[in-house]
Amino acid sequence: MSLEYEPQPCASPLEYFGYELRRLREEAGKTQDELASIINYSSAHVSAVENAKRSPRKDFAMGCDAALETGDHFVRLWRDLRRALYRPVVRSYFELEATAIRVRTFEPILIPGLLQTEAYARAVIRGNMVAEDDDRIESRVAERRERQNILNGEGGPMLLAVMEESVLHRPIGGPHTMREQLQHLLVVAERPKITLQLIPVTVGAHPGLQGPITLLSFPGSPEVAYFDNAGGGEIVGRPEDVAGACCRFDAPRAEALPQGASIELIRRAMDRWI
C-alpha cells in the first residue's frame, strides 16, 4: 500500500521515522524480533531506530517497506531524513545535479564527490564530522554513493573533472584506500562521458586556488554555478555571475594536462600507495 503521511511538527525526521516504524510494525502484528529477522538486522537495531537512537540506512527502509507491505513509505521517510542532514543550499544543489546534462567541476584538495570510492568518501566525511556518530556518518556515505548513480546508464551527464595533482598524494584513509581510489579513477576514465584532467604540482598560482567550483548545464535552461565552502555552499545563476564562474573554471583547466597524460600521472601515483 501507499501511505499518506504528515510528520508531526514537534518531531525530527529521525523521530518520525521511528514513530512510524513502531506504529506500522505493531499494526502488522510483528514484534521487533520478527521484523529484525525478516530484514536481516538485529532486534537491537530495530529498537534503536524506533527510539531515534540510530539513523536507518536505505536498505533498512526498503526492508521495512517489504516486510510491512507499506509500498515506498519508509523509503520516502528515509529520503526526508537524508535531506535533513544537509543545509538547504546543498540539498538544492543535489537536486540540480541530478538533472544536469553536463557537469564541470574543479577540485583543488579532494577527489570530487561523484568519483569517490566508498572508503575514500567515508574517510573524508568522518574527517569533516568529527563530533558525529557512526550512523550519521554512514547516512552521508550512503547519500554520496546514491548521488553517483547519475553517472550510470545512458542518460547520465557528461562529466569533466579537473583536479590538482596533489589530490593523488594526500593520504585520505590510508594507503589501501588511496590505491583503491586511484584505481577507481582509472576505471571511470575509460567511460566515454567522463574526462579527467590533472594540474601538475609545478603550476603556480591560478584562480582555481580560491576553492572548488562546479558548473551545471541543463537542456533548454541557463547554466548555474556552485561554490562549495565550509558555510554550506552557494548556488549562483545570474548570467554575469555564471560567466565569472566559467572564467574561474577555465583558467585552471588551461593549466591541466590532457586526459592521457593525466591518466599516466595517476598510474605513477599508485606506486606510492602499496
Short mmCIF file of C-alpha atoms in Angstrom, two decimals:
data_model
loop_
_atom_site.label_atom_id
_atom_site.label_comp_id
_atom_site.label_asym_id
_atom_site.label_seq_id
_atom_site.Cartn_x
_atom_site.Cartn_y
_atom_site.Cartn_z
CA MET A 1 0.00 0.00 0.00
CA SER A 2 0.99 3.61 -0.44
CA LEU A 3 0.63 5.71 2.70
CA GLU A 4 -0.01 9.41 3.06
CA TYR A 5 1.82 10.93 5.98
CA GLU A 6 2.12 14.25 7.69
CA PRO A 7 5.13 14.46 10.04
CA GLN A 8 4.36 15.79 13.50
CA PRO A 9 5.58 19.40 13.81
CA CYS A 10 7.45 18.59 17.02
CA ALA A 11 9.22 15.55 15.63
CA SER A 12 12.54 15.47 13.84
CA PRO A 13 12.73 13.32 10.69
CA LEU A 14 14.61 10.68 12.70
CA GLU A 15 11.98 10.69 15.47
CA TYR A 16 9.15 10.50 12.96
CA PHE A 17 10.75 7.55 11.16
CA GLY A 18 10.95 5.70 14.48
CA TYR A 19 7.37 6.62 15.38
CA GLU A 20 6.06 5.33 12.05
CA LEU A 21 8.13 2.16 12.25
CA ARG A 22 6.73 1.27 15.68
CA ARG A 23 3.17 2.18 14.69
CA LEU A 24 3.11 0.19 11.45
CA ARG A 25 5.06 -2.74 12.90
CA GLU A 26 2.52 -3.08 15.70
CA GLU A 27 -0.39 -2.70 13.26
CA ALA A 28 1.11 -5.57 11.25
CA GLY A 29 1.23 -7.68 14.43
CA LYS A 30 5.01 -8.14 14.33
CA THR A 31 7.46 -7.96 17.21
CA GLN A 32 10.83 -6.25 16.91
CA ASP A 33 12.47 -9.68 16.80
CA GLU A 34 10.22 -10.83 13.96
CA LEU A 35 10.78 -7.72 11.89
CA ALA A 36 14.52 -7.88 12.53
CA SER A 37 14.66 -11.47 11.32
CA ILE A 38 12.83 -10.62 8.08
CA ILE A 39 15.01 -7.60 7.17
CA ASN A 40 18.30 -9.18 8.33
CA TYR A 41 19.00 -6.69 11.09
CA SER A 42 19.27 -7.25 14.84
CA SER A 43 16.31 -6.58 17.11
CA ALA A 44 18.55 -4.13 18.98
CA HIS A 45 19.00 -2.21 15.74
CA VAL A 46 15.25 -2.09 15.12
CA SER A 47 14.71 -0.89 18.69
CA ALA A 48 17.37 1.80 18.31
CA VAL A 49 15.74 3.11 15.11
CA GLU A 50 12.29 3.12 16.71
CA ASN A 51 13.67 5.14 19.63
CA ALA A 52 15.53 7.60 17.34
CA LYS A 53 18.88 6.37 18.61
CA ARG A 54 20.14 5.21 15.21
CA SER A 55 19.68 6.56 11.72
CA PRO A 56 18.36 3.92 9.27
CA ARG A 57 20.14 3.10 6.03
CA LYS A 58 18.28 2.85 2.74
CA ASP A 59 18.32 -0.96 2.71
CA PHE A 60 16.75 -0.90 6.19
CA ALA A 61 13.93 1.33 4.93
CA MET A 62 13.41 -0.85 1.85
CA GLY A 63 13.31 -3.95 4.03
CA CYS A 64 10.68 -2.40 6.29
CA ASP A 65 8.53 -1.48 3.30
CA ALA A 66 8.71 -5.04 2.00
CA ALA A 67 8.14 -6.70 5.37
CA LEU A 68 5.28 -4.44 6.42
CA GLU A 69 3.79 -4.07 2.91
CA THR A 70 3.93 -0.27 3.06
CA GLY A 71 4.80 0.49 -0.57
CA ASP A 72 7.60 3.06 -0.55
CA HIS A 73 6.53 4.73 2.72
CA PHE A 74 9.73 4.13 4.65
CA VAL A 75 11.93 4.89 1.65
CA ARG A 76 10.21 8.28 1.37
CA LEU A 77 10.76 8.88 5.09
CA TRP A 78 14.39 7.88 4.64
CA ARG A 79 14.72 10.47 1.87
CA ASP A 80 13.26 13.12 4.18
CA LEU A 81 15.75 12.08 6.82
CA ARG A 82 18.63 12.21 4.35
CA ARG A 83 17.66 15.68 3.16
CA ALA A 84 17.56 16.87 6.76
CA LEU A 85 21.27 16.12 7.05
CA TYR A 86 22.11 18.94 4.64
CA ARG A 87 21.69 22.68 4.54
CA PRO A 88 19.02 23.89 2.07
CA VAL A 89 21.60 25.16 -0.43
CA VAL A 90 23.36 21.80 -0.55
CA ARG A 91 20.06 19.94 -0.95
CA SER A 92 19.12 22.26 -3.82
CA TYR A 93 22.47 21.61 -5.46
CA PHE A 94 21.98 17.83 -5.30
CA GLU A 95 18.57 18.22 -6.95
CA LEU A 96 20.09 20.33 -9.74
CA GLU A 97 22.99 17.92 -10.18
CA ALA A 98 20.58 15.04 -10.70
CA THR A 99 19.02 16.75 -13.76
CA ALA A 100 22.15 18.19 -15.37
CA ILE A 101 23.33 17.04 -18.80
CA ARG A 102 26.90 18.27 -18.20
CA VAL A 103 28.90 18.66 -15.00
CA ARG A 104 32.19 20.54 -15.00
CA THR A 105 33.97 20.52 -11.66
CA PHE A 106 37.31 21.70 -10.30
CA GLU A 107 38.73 20.36 -7.03
CA PRO A 108 42.00 21.65 -5.53
CA ILE A 109 42.04 19.46 -2.41
CA LEU A 110 40.00 16.25 -2.78
CA ILE A 111 38.76 13.78 -5.38
CA PRO A 112 35.32 15.10 -6.50
CA GLY A 113 32.42 13.52 -4.63
CA LEU A 114 30.95 11.93 -7.77
CA LEU A 115 34.19 9.99 -8.25
CA GLN A 116 34.94 8.96 -4.67
CA THR A 117 35.03 5.32 -3.60
CA GLU A 118 33.02 4.37 -0.54
CA ALA A 119 36.12 4.06 1.66
CA TYR A 120 37.54 7.38 0.48
CA ALA A 121 34.19 9.13 0.97
CA ARG A 122 33.87 7.66 4.45
CA ALA A 123 37.33 8.96 5.42
CA VAL A 124 36.55 12.43 4.05
CA ILE A 125 33.15 12.61 5.74
CA ARG A 126 34.49 11.30 9.04
CA GLY A 127 37.22 13.93 8.94
CA ASN A 128 34.62 16.66 8.40
CA MET A 129 32.18 15.33 11.02
CA VAL A 130 34.44 14.55 13.98
CA ALA A 131 31.67 15.15 16.52
CA GLU A 132 29.05 12.96 14.79
CA ASP A 133 28.19 9.31 15.48
CA ASP A 134 28.78 6.45 13.06
CA ASP A 135 25.16 6.26 11.91
CA ARG A 136 25.07 9.87 10.80
CA ILE A 137 28.37 9.42 9.01
CA GLU A 138 27.12 6.27 7.28
CA SER A 139 23.99 8.12 6.16
CA ARG A 140 26.20 10.70 4.46
CA VAL A 141 28.28 7.96 2.83
CA ALA A 142 25.15 6.23 1.53
CA GLU A 143 23.84 9.51 0.16
CA ARG A 144 27.09 10.16 -1.68
CA ARG A 145 27.00 6.70 -3.22
CA GLU A 146 23.43 7.27 -4.35
CA ARG A 147 24.40 10.60 -5.95
CA GLN A 148 26.96 8.77 -8.05
CA ASN A 149 24.19 6.80 -9.75
CA ILE A 150 23.67 9.73 -12.13
CA LEU A 151 26.88 8.62 -13.87
CA ASN A 152 25.45 5.18 -14.62
CA GLY A 153 23.40 4.46 -17.69
CA GLU A 154 22.95 6.25 -20.98
CA GLY A 155 21.02 9.16 -19.52
CA GLY A 156 23.82 10.37 -17.26
CA PRO A 157 25.59 13.70 -17.70
CA MET A 158 28.93 14.39 -19.32
CA LEU A 159 31.47 14.87 -16.53
CA LEU A 160 34.67 16.90 -16.80
CA ALA A 161 36.65 16.73 -13.56
CA VAL A 162 39.75 18.89 -13.18
CA MET A 163 41.87 18.27 -10.09
CA GLU A 164 45.16 19.35 -8.62
CA GLU A 165 47.81 16.62 -8.80
CA SER A 166 48.15 16.94 -5.02
CA VAL A 167 44.86 15.06 -4.52
CA LEU A 168 46.69 11.92 -5.65
CA HIS A 169 49.20 12.21 -2.81
CA ARG A 170 47.07 13.30 0.16
CA PRO A 171 46.73 10.17 2.41
CA ILE A 172 42.96 10.12 2.78
CA GLY A 173 42.03 6.91 4.61
CA GLY A 174 45.49 5.36 4.32
CA PRO A 175 47.43 3.54 1.58
CA HIS A 176 44.84 0.86 0.77
CA THR A 177 42.04 3.41 0.44
CA MET A 178 44.17 5.65 -1.74
CA ARG A 179 45.25 2.84 -4.05
CA GLU A 180 41.65 1.71 -4.42
CA GLN A 181 40.59 5.30 -5.12
CA LEU A 182 43.21 5.85 -7.82
CA GLN A 183 42.34 2.52 -9.42
CA HIS A 184 38.72 3.67 -9.49
CA LEU A 185 39.75 6.86 -11.30
CA LEU A 186 41.49 4.78 -13.95
CA VAL A 187 38.36 2.67 -14.42
CA VAL A 188 35.90 5.57 -14.71
CA ALA A 189 38.25 7.44 -17.05
CA GLU A 190 37.53 4.73 -19.63
CA ARG A 191 33.89 5.77 -19.82
CA PRO A 192 33.17 7.89 -22.89
CA LYS A 193 31.24 10.53 -20.92
CA ILE A 194 33.90 11.10 -18.25
CA THR A 195 37.04 13.19 -18.71
CA LEU A 196 39.71 13.58 -16.03
CA GLN A 197 42.45 16.21 -16.12
CA LEU A 198 45.14 16.94 -13.56
CA ILE A 199 47.03 20.16 -12.91
CA PRO A 200 50.70 19.34 -12.19
CA VAL A 201 52.18 20.46 -8.88
CA THR A 202 54.67 22.53 -10.86
CA VAL A 203 51.91 25.00 -11.80
CA GLY A 204 51.93 28.13 -9.67
CA ALA A 205 49.09 30.42 -8.60
CA HIS A 206 45.83 30.36 -10.59
CA PRO A 207 42.18 31.38 -9.92
CA GLY A 208 41.18 27.83 -9.04
CA LEU A 209 43.07 28.09 -5.77
CA GLN A 210 40.16 30.16 -4.46
CA GLY A 211 38.31 26.88 -3.92
CA PRO A 212 36.16 24.16 -5.52
CA ILE A 213 33.72 25.14 -8.23
CA THR A 214 31.12 23.22 -10.23
CA LEU A 215 29.22 24.27 -13.36
CA LEU A 216 25.96 22.54 -14.27
CA SER A 217 24.38 22.62 -17.73
CA PHE A 218 20.75 21.79 -18.48
CA PRO A 219 18.71 21.22 -21.64
CA GLY A 220 16.95 24.45 -22.54
CA SER A 221 17.89 26.22 -19.29
CA PRO A 222 20.70 28.58 -18.25
CA GLU A 223 23.84 27.18 -16.72
CA VAL A 224 24.36 27.54 -12.97
CA ALA A 225 27.47 27.51 -10.80
CA TYR A 226 28.04 26.11 -7.34
CA PHE A 227 30.78 27.20 -4.97
CA ASP A 228 31.46 24.71 -2.19
CA ASN A 229 32.60 26.09 1.15
CA ALA A 230 32.51 25.42 4.88
CA GLY A 231 29.48 27.69 5.28
CA GLY A 232 27.26 25.39 3.23
CA GLY A 233 27.95 26.39 -0.36
CA GLU A 234 26.43 28.91 -2.76
CA ILE A 235 24.46 28.47 -5.98
CA VAL A 236 24.63 31.32 -8.49
CA GLY A 237 22.51 31.70 -11.59
CA ARG A 238 22.80 35.33 -12.71
CA PRO A 239 24.42 35.35 -16.17
CA GLU A 240 27.20 37.71 -15.11
CA ASP A 241 28.00 35.59 -12.05
CA VAL A 242 27.99 32.38 -14.07
CA ALA A 243 30.27 33.99 -16.66
CA GLY A 244 32.71 34.85 -13.89
CA ALA A 245 32.50 31.31 -12.57
CA CYS A 246 33.27 29.94 -16.03
CA CYS A 247 36.43 32.06 -16.11
CA ARG A 248 37.40 30.68 -12.72
CA PHE A 249 36.95 27.16 -14.10
CA ASP A 250 38.57 27.73 -17.50
CA ALA A 251 41.75 29.24 -16.03
CA PRO A 252 42.83 26.15 -14.06
CA ARG A 253 41.67 23.84 -16.82
CA ALA A 254 44.01 25.65 -19.21
CA GLU A 255 46.86 24.62 -16.89
CA ALA A 256 45.78 20.97 -16.79
CA LEU A 257 47.35 18.06 -18.63
CA PRO A 258 45.35 16.26 -21.34
CA GLN A 259 43.47 13.18 -20.19
CA GLY A 260 46.07 10.74 -21.50
CA ALA A 261 48.91 12.41 -19.60
CA SER A 262 46.67 12.79 -16.53
CA ILE A 263 45.92 9.05 -16.53
CA GLU A 264 49.63 8.31 -16.70
CA LEU A 265 50.14 10.60 -13.70
CA ILE A 266 47.52 8.59 -11.80
CA ARG A 267 49.24 5.33 -12.71
CA ARG A 268 52.56 6.59 -11.40
CA ALA A 269 50.98 7.89 -8.22
CA MET A 270 49.54 4.42 -7.50
CA ASP A 271 53.06 3.09 -6.96
CA ARG A 272 53.26 5.18 -3.80
CA TRP A 273 50.23 3.53 -2.27
CA ILE A 274 51.32 -0.06 -1.72
#
